[in-house]
Coordinates of C-alpha atoms in Angstrom, one line a residue:
M1 CA 134.7 163.1 152.9
T2 CA 132.8 163.2 149.2
H3 CA 130.2 166.2 149.2
L4 CA 127.4 166.3 146.9
W5 CA 125.8 170.0 146.4
V6 CA 122.2 169.7 144.8
R7 CA 122.1 173.0 143.4
A8 CA 118.5 175.0 142.3
E9 CA 117.5 174.7 138.6
Q10 CA 117.6 178.4 137.4
R11 CA 116.1 177.9 134.2
P12 CA 112.8 179.1 133.6
N13 CA 110.3 176.2 133.7
E14 CA 112.6 173.6 135.4
D15 CA 110.7 172.1 138.3
R16 CA 112.5 168.6 138.2
V17 CA 115.5 167.3 140.4
G18 CA 118.0 164.6 140.0
L19 CA 117.4 163.5 143.9
T20 CA 114.8 162.5 146.3
P21 CA 114.8 162.9 149.8
E22 CA 114.8 159.3 150.0
G23 CA 117.9 159.2 147.7
A24 CA 119.5 161.8 149.9
K25 CA 119.3 159.8 152.9
A26 CA 120.8 156.8 151.3
L27 CA 123.8 158.9 149.9
M28 CA 124.4 159.9 153.7
S29 CA 124.1 156.4 154.9
G30 CA 126.8 155.5 152.3
G31 CA 128.7 158.3 154.1
I32 CA 128.3 161.2 151.4
K33 CA 127.7 164.7 152.6
V34 CA 124.8 166.0 151.1
T35 CA 124.0 169.7 150.5
V36 CA 120.6 170.7 148.9
E37 CA 119.9 174.6 148.0
E38 CA 116.4 175.7 148.8
S39 CA 114.3 176.4 145.5
A40 CA 111.2 178.3 144.8
V41 CA 110.2 175.8 142.4
R42 CA 111.6 172.2 142.8
A43 CA 108.5 169.7 142.3
I44 CA 109.8 168.1 145.2
P45 CA 109.3 169.8 148.7
L46 CA 112.3 171.2 150.7
Q47 CA 111.1 169.7 153.8
G48 CA 111.7 166.0 152.8
Y49 CA 115.2 167.0 152.7
I50 CA 115.6 168.4 156.1
D51 CA 114.0 165.4 157.4
A52 CA 116.1 163.5 155.7
G53 CA 118.7 165.4 157.4
C54 CA 120.4 167.4 154.3
E55 CA 122.6 170.3 154.9
I56 CA 120.4 173.5 153.3
A57 CA 122.3 176.1 151.5
A58 CA 120.6 179.4 149.8
E59 CA 119.1 179.3 146.0
N60 CA 122.2 179.7 143.7
S61 CA 124.7 179.7 146.2
W62 CA 126.7 176.8 144.6
P63 CA 129.6 179.2 143.3
S64 CA 130.5 179.7 146.7
A65 CA 130.2 175.7 147.2
P66 CA 133.1 174.4 148.6
A67 CA 136.1 173.7 146.2
D68 CA 135.8 169.8 146.5
A69 CA 132.0 169.9 146.5
I70 CA 130.5 168.0 143.6
I71 CA 127.9 170.5 142.0
F72 CA 124.8 168.4 140.9
G73 CA 122.1 169.8 138.9
L74 CA 120.3 169.1 135.2
K75 CA 119.8 171.7 133.1
E76 CA 122.4 174.1 131.8
L77 CA 123.9 176.9 133.9
P78 CA 123.5 180.8 133.7
E79 CA 125.5 181.3 130.5
D80 CA 127.8 184.5 132.1
G81 CA 130.8 183.2 130.5
T82 CA 132.5 182.8 134.6
P83 CA 135.3 180.0 135.0
L84 CA 133.6 177.0 136.4
P85 CA 136.3 175.5 139.0
H86 CA 134.0 173.0 140.4
R87 CA 133.2 169.3 139.2
H88 CA 129.8 169.2 137.8
I89 CA 127.6 167.0 137.2
M90 CA 124.5 168.1 134.5
F91 CA 123.3 167.8 130.9
G92 CA 125.9 169.8 129.2
H93 CA 124.8 169.5 125.7
A94 CA 128.6 169.8 124.7
F95 CA 130.0 166.8 122.6
K96 CA 127.6 166.1 119.8
G97 CA 128.6 169.4 117.9
Q98 CA 126.4 171.8 119.3
H99 CA 127.6 174.9 118.8
S100 CA 126.4 176.6 122.3
G101 CA 128.2 173.8 124.2
K102 CA 131.9 175.2 123.2
A103 CA 131.4 178.4 125.4
L104 CA 130.8 176.0 128.5
L105 CA 133.6 173.8 127.6
D106 CA 135.7 176.8 127.6
R107 CA 134.7 177.9 131.0
F108 CA 135.5 174.9 132.3
A109 CA 138.9 174.8 130.6
A110 CA 139.3 178.7 132.0
G111 CA 138.1 177.2 135.9
G112 CA 139.8 173.6 135.9
G113 CA 136.5 172.4 136.7
T114 CA 135.3 168.7 135.2
L115 CA 132.2 167.9 133.4
Y116 CA 130.6 164.5 134.5
D117 CA 127.9 164.8 131.5
L118 CA 124.7 162.8 132.7
E119 CA 124.1 161.4 128.8
Y120 CA 127.6 160.2 129.4
L121 CA 127.0 158.3 132.1
V122 CA 127.4 154.7 130.5
D123 CA 127.9 151.0 131.5
E124 CA 130.0 148.9 130.5
A125 CA 128.1 148.1 127.4
G126 CA 127.8 151.6 126.5
R127 CA 124.4 152.0 127.5
R128 CA 123.0 154.8 129.4
V129 CA 122.4 154.4 133.4
A130 CA 119.7 156.9 134.0
A131 CA 117.6 158.8 131.3
F132 CA 114.5 161.2 131.6
G133 CA 113.8 159.6 128.0
Y134 CA 110.5 158.0 128.8
W135 CA 108.9 161.3 129.9
A136 CA 110.2 163.3 127.4
G137 CA 108.9 161.3 124.9
Y138 CA 105.3 161.0 126.2
A139 CA 105.8 164.6 126.6
G140 CA 106.9 165.7 123.3
A141 CA 104.0 163.5 121.9
A142 CA 101.5 165.2 124.1
V143 CA 102.6 168.8 122.9
T144 CA 102.9 167.7 118.9
L145 CA 99.3 166.0 119.4
K146 CA 98.2 170.0 120.8
S147 CA 100.2 171.3 117.9
W148 CA 98.0 169.2 115.5
C149 CA 94.8 169.9 117.1
A150 CA 95.6 173.9 117.2
Q151 CA 96.3 173.4 113.2
Q152 CA 92.9 172.0 112.9
R153 CA 91.3 175.1 114.6
G154 CA 93.3 176.8 112.2
D155 CA 95.4 178.4 115.2
I156 CA 98.7 177.3 116.2
C157 CA 99.6 175.6 119.3
G158 CA 99.3 177.8 122.6
P159 CA 101.8 177.8 125.9
V160 CA 101.8 174.8 127.5
G161 CA 102.4 174.2 131.2
V162 CA 103.0 171.9 134.5
Y163 CA 100.6 168.9 134.6
P164 CA 100.1 167.6 138.5
G165 CA 100.3 164.0 136.6
K166 CA 100.0 162.1 133.6
D167 CA 96.0 161.9 134.4
A168 CA 95.4 165.5 134.1
L169 CA 97.2 165.5 130.7
L170 CA 95.5 162.9 129.4
A171 CA 92.2 164.6 130.1
E172 CA 92.9 168.0 128.4
L173 CA 94.3 166.0 125.4
N174 CA 91.0 164.3 125.0
A175 CA 88.9 167.5 125.5
E176 CA 91.2 169.1 122.8
L177 CA 90.8 166.0 120.4
K178 CA 87.1 165.7 120.9
A179 CA 86.5 169.4 120.7
V180 CA 87.7 169.7 117.2
Q181 CA 86.0 166.8 115.8
A182 CA 88.2 165.6 113.4
D183 CA 89.4 162.2 112.4
V184 CA 92.1 161.0 114.9
P185 CA 95.8 161.3 113.6
T186 CA 98.0 159.0 112.5
A187 CA 101.7 159.4 113.9
I188 CA 104.9 157.6 113.0
V189 CA 107.6 157.0 115.8
I190 CA 111.5 156.8 115.1
G191 CA 113.1 155.2 117.9
A192 CA 110.5 153.3 119.0
M193 CA 112.3 150.6 120.6
G194 CA 114.0 153.2 123.5
R195 CA 112.9 154.9 126.4
V196 CA 111.8 158.1 124.4
G197 CA 110.0 156.8 121.6
T198 CA 108.4 154.1 124.0
G199 CA 107.1 157.0 126.2
A200 CA 106.0 158.7 122.5
A201 CA 103.9 155.6 121.6
D202 CA 102.5 155.0 125.0
L203 CA 100.8 158.6 124.9
C204 CA 100.0 158.1 121.2
E205 CA 98.0 154.8 122.2
A206 CA 96.5 156.3 125.2
M207 CA 94.8 158.4 122.6
G208 CA 93.6 156.1 120.7
I209 CA 96.5 157.0 117.9
T210 CA 97.3 154.1 115.2
V211 CA 101.3 154.5 115.6
T212 CA 103.7 153.2 113.0
K213 CA 106.7 152.1 115.3
W214 CA 110.7 152.3 113.6
D215 CA 113.7 152.0 114.8
M216 CA 117.4 151.3 113.3
A217 CA 116.5 148.7 111.2
E218 CA 113.7 150.8 109.2
T219 CA 116.1 153.5 108.9
A220 CA 119.2 151.6 108.0
S221 CA 118.8 152.1 104.5
G222 CA 119.7 156.2 104.8
G223 CA 116.4 157.3 103.4
P224 CA 114.9 159.3 101.9
F225 CA 111.7 157.8 103.9
P226 CA 108.7 158.7 102.0
E227 CA 106.5 157.1 104.6
I228 CA 107.0 159.5 107.1
L229 CA 105.4 162.2 105.0
Q230 CA 102.2 160.0 105.1
H231 CA 101.7 160.1 108.7
D232 CA 100.1 163.3 110.6
L233 CA 102.5 163.6 113.3
F234 CA 106.2 162.5 113.1
L235 CA 108.0 161.9 116.7
N236 CA 111.9 162.0 116.4
C237 CA 113.1 160.0 119.4
I238 CA 116.6 159.2 117.9
F239 CA 119.4 161.5 119.7
A240 CA 121.5 162.8 116.8
R241 CA 124.9 161.8 116.7
P242 CA 127.4 161.2 113.3
G243 CA 126.1 158.8 110.8
T244 CA 121.9 159.3 111.7
P245 CA 120.1 159.9 108.7
V246 CA 117.9 162.8 107.7
F247 CA 114.3 162.0 108.3
V248 CA 112.6 165.2 107.1
P249 CA 115.0 167.2 104.3
A250 CA 114.0 170.7 103.5
E251 CA 112.4 169.8 99.9
A252 CA 109.6 168.0 102.2
L253 CA 108.4 171.4 103.2
S254 CA 107.0 171.8 99.7
A255 CA 106.4 168.0 98.9
A256 CA 102.9 166.4 98.8
R257 CA 102.4 165.2 102.0
K258 CA 99.9 164.4 104.9
L259 CA 102.5 165.2 107.9
T260 CA 101.9 168.4 109.2
A261 CA 103.3 168.2 112.7
I262 CA 106.6 167.0 114.1
G263 CA 108.1 166.5 117.3
D264 CA 111.5 166.5 117.5
V265 CA 112.0 165.1 121.0
A266 CA 115.6 164.6 120.8
C267 CA 115.7 168.4 120.0
D268 CA 119.1 168.8 118.3
P269 CA 118.2 172.2 116.0
D270 CA 122.2 173.3 116.4
S271 CA 123.7 170.0 116.1
D272 CA 125.7 169.1 112.7
Y273 CA 123.3 165.9 112.4
N274 CA 120.1 167.2 113.2
P275 CA 118.2 164.5 111.2
V276 CA 115.4 167.3 111.6
P277 CA 117.3 169.9 109.9
I278 CA 114.0 172.3 108.4
Y279 CA 114.5 174.5 111.5
D280 CA 117.2 175.6 113.4
Q281 CA 116.0 176.9 117.0
A282 CA 114.7 174.8 120.1
T283 CA 110.9 175.8 121.0
S284 CA 109.6 177.2 124.4
W285 CA 107.0 176.3 126.7
E286 CA 105.5 179.7 125.7
A287 CA 105.7 179.4 122.2
P288 CA 105.5 175.5 121.9
A289 CA 105.6 175.3 117.7
L290 CA 107.5 176.5 115.2
R291 CA 105.7 177.2 112.1
V292 CA 107.9 176.2 109.0
A293 CA 105.8 176.0 106.1
S294 CA 102.2 177.2 105.6
D295 CA 101.3 175.7 102.2
P296 CA 100.6 172.9 103.6
V297 CA 101.5 174.1 106.9
M298 CA 104.0 172.4 108.9
D299 CA 104.8 173.0 112.8
V300 CA 107.5 171.4 114.6
M301 CA 107.9 170.9 118.4
A302 CA 111.2 170.9 120.0
I303 CA 111.1 171.9 123.7
D304 CA 114.3 170.7 125.3
N305 CA 112.9 170.1 128.7
L306 CA 109.8 168.5 128.2
P307 CA 110.0 165.9 131.3
S308 CA 109.5 169.2 133.4
M309 CA 105.8 169.2 132.2
L310 CA 105.7 165.9 135.1
P311 CA 108.3 166.8 137.3
V312 CA 107.2 164.8 140.1
E313 CA 107.0 161.7 137.9
S314 CA 109.9 162.2 135.8
S315 CA 112.2 163.2 139.0
H316 CA 111.0 160.4 140.9
D317 CA 111.7 157.6 138.0
Y318 CA 115.1 159.3 136.9
A319 CA 116.5 159.7 140.2
G320 CA 115.8 156.0 140.8
Q321 CA 117.8 155.1 137.7
L322 CA 120.8 157.7 139.0
L323 CA 120.8 156.6 142.7
P324 CA 123.4 153.4 142.2
S325 CA 125.5 155.6 140.5
L326 CA 125.6 158.2 142.8
L327 CA 126.1 155.8 145.4
T328 CA 130.1 155.4 143.9
L329 CA 130.6 158.9 144.1
A330 CA 133.3 158.2 146.2
D331 CA 135.5 156.8 143.2
L332 CA 135.5 159.4 140.5
K333 CA 138.2 157.3 138.8
S334 CA 136.2 154.2 137.5
G335 CA 133.0 153.1 136.5
V336 CA 130.3 155.3 135.0
W337 CA 132.2 158.8 136.8
G338 CA 135.4 157.5 135.1
R339 CA 134.0 157.0 131.6
A340 CA 132.1 160.4 131.9
E341 CA 135.7 162.2 132.7
A342 CA 137.7 160.3 129.9
T343 CA 134.7 161.9 127.3
F344 CA 135.4 165.3 128.6
R345 CA 138.8 164.8 128.3
E346 CA 138.4 164.5 125.1
F347 CA 137.4 167.8 124.4
V348 CA 139.2 169.7 127.6
P349 CA 142.6 167.6 128.0
A350 CA 143.9 168.2 131.7

C-alpha cells in the first residue's frame, strides 16, 4: 500500500501544510495510507487529521519512518548532512544552480533516496500543477510596502509575523500608510500575468497603489530597463532561470532613481541567474529588509517563505491544487511524478 507520511515543518516561521484533513480523507478513500506527524506550529489543528482517520506520529520522527513511506513536507530539511534513503516530496531548491542545493543532492545520492521537487511537478505542457505563488506575491508586496513605509519614517522595516487572515494584514498596512502621511507609492510588477504577480498586484491595488504590470513581452529585449527605476516599488515575480534578464544591475544603486524598495518575491539570491544581483542573501521575518544602498536608500525584501504569513489561506489553496496529483501517488513512474523523478535523475543518476 502506498504510504504518505506528512512531516512536521522544522524551519522557523513555517506553519503551512500541503495536505488538509479533507484531502487526507480523500487519499485514504483512494487506498493510500496517511500518517501525519504532530506539530507545535501547523496552522491546521491535528484534531482534524485524527477525525479523518490518519495515523499520528511524533513530531520530526520521519527519519525512522518505514523505508517505503513517501515523506511529504514543504520547506527544506535540517542541514545535518545525513544520507536520505526515503522518497521525499518537498521544495528542494536544488535544480537552478543554487549553491546550497548541491549538499542536498549529495545527501540523496548517499542515501539512495529520491526527491520529487514540488516546484517541478508539472503537467504535459510544463505548467506547475500546484503553487503557493499567489499568496507569496500578496505577502511579498505587503512586506515591501511595509519597508517603504519604514523608509518614510527614516527607519528600516521591523519584524513581521503570522496574520490570521488577509483582512488583518490589510488593516495593518492601511494604518501604516496613513501614519506616514506621504503620497501613495507607485509600483511595477514583473511577471504580472503569473500567480505570483497576480497576488502582488492584487495587494497593491487593494492598497490604492497604481501598478505597472509587465510580463515576458516587456522584458524580451533583455534590458536595461530604466522604467523600473521610475517607480517607488519593484516586485520581481519571475523565477530565475537561464536567459532571465537582469532587472536591477549593481550600477542602479548609484543611479538617479525613484526606486527605493524591491520585493524579490522569487527570492533566488544564490542562483547564477538572479535577476536582482544587488544582494546575496535571503532576508527573514526578524529582519525583512536588507539595506543595500544609503544614498539614495535602497532596501531589498527577499523572504523565502512568504505564504506562511497567511498560513491558513495559503495551505488550503495549495493543498486543493496538489490533491489531484497526490491521488496518483500509487503510480510514481508516470504523470507528474515520473516527470519530477526524471528531473531529479538529471542531477542524481540512478
